[in-house]
């Protein structure tokens, strides 16, 4: 019986209102339930205390609330928290809480596994099992917001879609989740505090631009030379830099929002002057900044973090060309919570 019931959070507010009208109740009841489901992130009809027992029973007979369960929480010595999140069908994804002195950032997953095959990323080894639903993305954010309040005494301040998966290959659900996260009836967060990170799917970047989205865009670039990029991110053969560049120019024209490039420098791969020069040229197409991120080893020898001198060369060259550059240190490495390390390796 349980399985034939519909997941209530797949319904829009209007559909909830219609449900109650069809049962001879007031449409307003739908608003109340919506508020419980999203604003209060309530996982049980029983707990919806301003509804009559009869109404709660009616909901229970017709629907289920599929929700995540934080199965295991690991804390790093630097304060970072990694959640292993169990989905209603038993699959597991990971999300990370990253605290700084003034902020709490949630790093959330958008897919179980990943359909891309970036050679340096642990998630890529899992393959893509399925897309996450909007409520499964929303629930990860709620769980981290709760942890932030509990352990750091403040609400969550920022969200990055840099967990498992390629958000632009689960486009609709990611956008629906962001709608709920930013909706005053949901979490009411400002879209300016949300960053969607993509390996670069040109068609979808253009679609975001057309939709005039208000969140920020980050692109995992790692190389501005096609042969190099294709060797480490094979899907670049399908979406070459020329198409990515064109999509990013379009993004900036439509949104006027600066792009962040995520970039790891590896020994013998992209640590030459010509790699930096290509990046400088690429950055000129649309206003952008570069985050140089530390390589987090994933347990094979193919990749090695470049020498300090190479990082310095990147920094100096970019600065000389008036491109903002930051060097990011990894967080949560000791619990495999850093960029590219999410692979459901539960201790
Ligand atoms: N698919 C999206 C979202 C994943 S974000 C994207 O590619 O942007 C994860 C970020 O960590 C990306 O910038 C990715 O390139 C980077 N990354 C992956 N593996 C890494 C590793 N081992 N060390 C450091 N960064 C890594």
Tab-separated table of N, CA, C and O and ligand atoms in Angstrom, residues 120-121 161-163 165-167 197-199 220 222 262 264 293-296 298 339-340, ligand 1:
chain	number	residue	atom	x	y	z
A	120	UNK	N	40.239	13.413	-12.271
A	120	UNK	CA	40.828	13.752	-10.964
A	120	UNK	C	39.798	13.706	-9.835
A	120	UNK	O	40.098	14.053	-8.709
A	121	UNK	N	38.562	13.309	-10.156
A	121	UNK	CA	37.482	13.441	-9.179
A	121	UNK	C	36.995	12.075	-8.686
A	121	UNK	O	36.699	11.189	-9.493
A	161	UNK	N	26.621	24.473	-5.068
A	161	UNK	CA	26.302	23.177	-5.685
A	161	UNK	C	27.611	22.576	-6.172
A	161	UNK	O	27.917	22.566	-7.356
A	162	UNK	N	28.406	22.134	-5.208
A	162	UNK	CA	29.719	21.576	-5.538
A	162	UNK	C	29.900	20.210	-4.906
A	162	UNK	O	31.020	19.747	-4.702
A	163	UNK	N	28.800	19.582	-4.559
A	163	UNK	CA	28.883	18.222	-4.033
A	163	UNK	C	28.916	17.243	-5.197
A	163	UNK	O	29.473	17.526	-6.254
A	165	UNK	N	27.842	15.203	-8.410
A	165	UNK	CA	26.969	15.380	-9.572
A	165	UNK	C	27.227	16.645	-10.358
A	165	UNK	O	27.956	17.535	-9.934
A	166	UNK	N	26.605	16.697	-11.528
A	166	UNK	CA	26.695	17.862	-12.397
A	166	UNK	C	25.320	18.547	-12.388
A	166	UNK	O	24.364	18.051	-12.992
A	167	UNK	N	25.228	19.671	-11.684
A	167	UNK	CA	23.918	20.310	-11.510
A	167	UNK	C	23.204	20.634	-12.828
A	167	UNK	O	21.980	20.515	-12.916
A	197	UNK	N	27.863	25.330	-9.522
A	197	UNK	CA	29.144	25.048	-10.166
A	197	UNK	C	28.936	23.995	-11.251
A	197	UNK	O	28.293	22.981	-11.033
A	198	UNK	N	29.494	24.265	-12.412
A	198	UNK	CA	29.323	23.326	-13.523
A	198	UNK	C	30.650	23.051	-14.211
A	198	UNK	O	31.536	23.903	-14.234
A	199	UNK	N	30.723	21.874	-14.788
A	199	UNK	CA	31.892	21.565	-15.606
A	199	UNK	C	31.805	22.295	-16.937
A	199	UNK	O	32.768	22.315	-17.694
A	220	UNK	N	34.097	24.892	-13.542
A	220	UNK	CA	35.322	24.146	-13.240
A	220	UNK	C	36.125	24.060	-14.520
A	220	UNK	O	35.854	23.223	-15.373
A	222	UNK	N	39.906	24.358	-15.125
A	222	UNK	CA	41.124	23.539	-14.987
A	222	UNK	C	42.102	23.608	-16.164
A	222	UNK	O	43.269	23.288	-16.004
A	262	UNK	N	36.897	27.761	-11.376
A	262	UNK	CA	37.587	26.888	-10.419
A	262	UNK	C	38.742	26.242	-11.181
A	262	UNK	O	38.572	25.776	-12.319
A	264	UNK	N	42.457	23.910	-10.689
A	264	UNK	CA	43.516	23.230	-9.940
A	264	UNK	C	44.760	23.199	-10.830
A	264	UNK	O	44.647	22.942	-12.039
A	293	UNK	N	42.249	26.223	-6.648
A	293	UNK	CA	41.944	25.307	-5.540
A	293	UNK	C	43.012	24.232	-5.409
A	293	UNK	O	43.632	23.821	-6.389
A	294	UNK	N	43.178	23.836	-4.181
A	294	UNK	CA	44.205	22.852	-3.868
A	294	UNK	C	43.748	21.491	-4.394
A	294	UNK	O	42.553	21.180	-4.328
A	295	UNK	N	44.681	20.683	-4.877
A	295	UNK	CA	44.312	19.331	-5.296
A	295	UNK	C	44.147	18.436	-4.084
A	295	UNK	O	44.993	18.407	-3.198
A	296	UNK	N	43.047	17.728	-4.053
A	296	UNK	CA	42.815	16.776	-2.971
A	296	UNK	C	42.996	15.380	-3.529
A	296	UNK	O	42.203	14.929	-4.341
A	298	UNK	N	42.949	11.642	-4.539
A	298	UNK	CA	41.827	10.700	-4.490
A	298	UNK	C	42.309	9.260	-4.535
A	298	UNK	O	41.580	8.343	-4.883
A	339	UNK	N	36.783	19.177	-1.922
A	339	UNK	CA	36.374	19.130	-3.330
A	339	UNK	C	36.863	17.858	-3.999
A	339	UNK	O	38.056	17.530	-3.919
A	340	UNK	N	35.964	17.177	-4.654
A	340	UNK	CA	36.367	16.023	-5.452
A	340	UNK	C	36.590	14.752	-4.654
A	340	UNK	O	36.908	13.716	-5.204
B	1	LIG	N1	30.120	18.913	-11.614
B	1	LIG	C1	30.214	20.222	-11.055
B	1	LIG	C2	30.009	20.215	-9.561
B	1	LIG	C3	31.093	19.478	-8.786
B	1	LIG	S1	31.986	20.697	-7.980
B	1	LIG	C4	31.507	20.873	-11.450
B	1	LIG	O1	32.343	20.202	-12.051
B	1	LIG	O2	31.686	22.065	-11.222
B	1	LIG	C5	33.387	19.926	-7.469
B	1	LIG	C6	34.584	20.834	-7.702
B	1	LIG	O3	35.751	20.192	-7.222
B	1	LIG	C7	34.818	21.085	-9.172
B	1	LIG	O4	35.384	22.346	-9.361
B	1	LIG	C8	35.832	20.007	-9.505
B	1	LIG	O5	36.512	20.269	-10.672
B	1	LIG	C9	36.683	20.051	-8.283
B	1	LIG	N2	37.403	18.804	-8.024
B	1	LIG	C10	37.085	17.561	-8.398
B	1	LIG	N3	37.995	16.681	-7.947
B	1	LIG	C11	38.900	17.393	-7.260
B	1	LIG	C12	40.060	17.050	-6.519
B	1	LIG	N4	40.460	15.788	-6.407
B	1	LIG	N5	40.754	18.036	-5.925
B	1	LIG	C13	40.334	19.321	-6.011
B	1	LIG	N6	39.249	19.703	-6.682
B	1	LIG	C14	38.549	18.756	-7.307
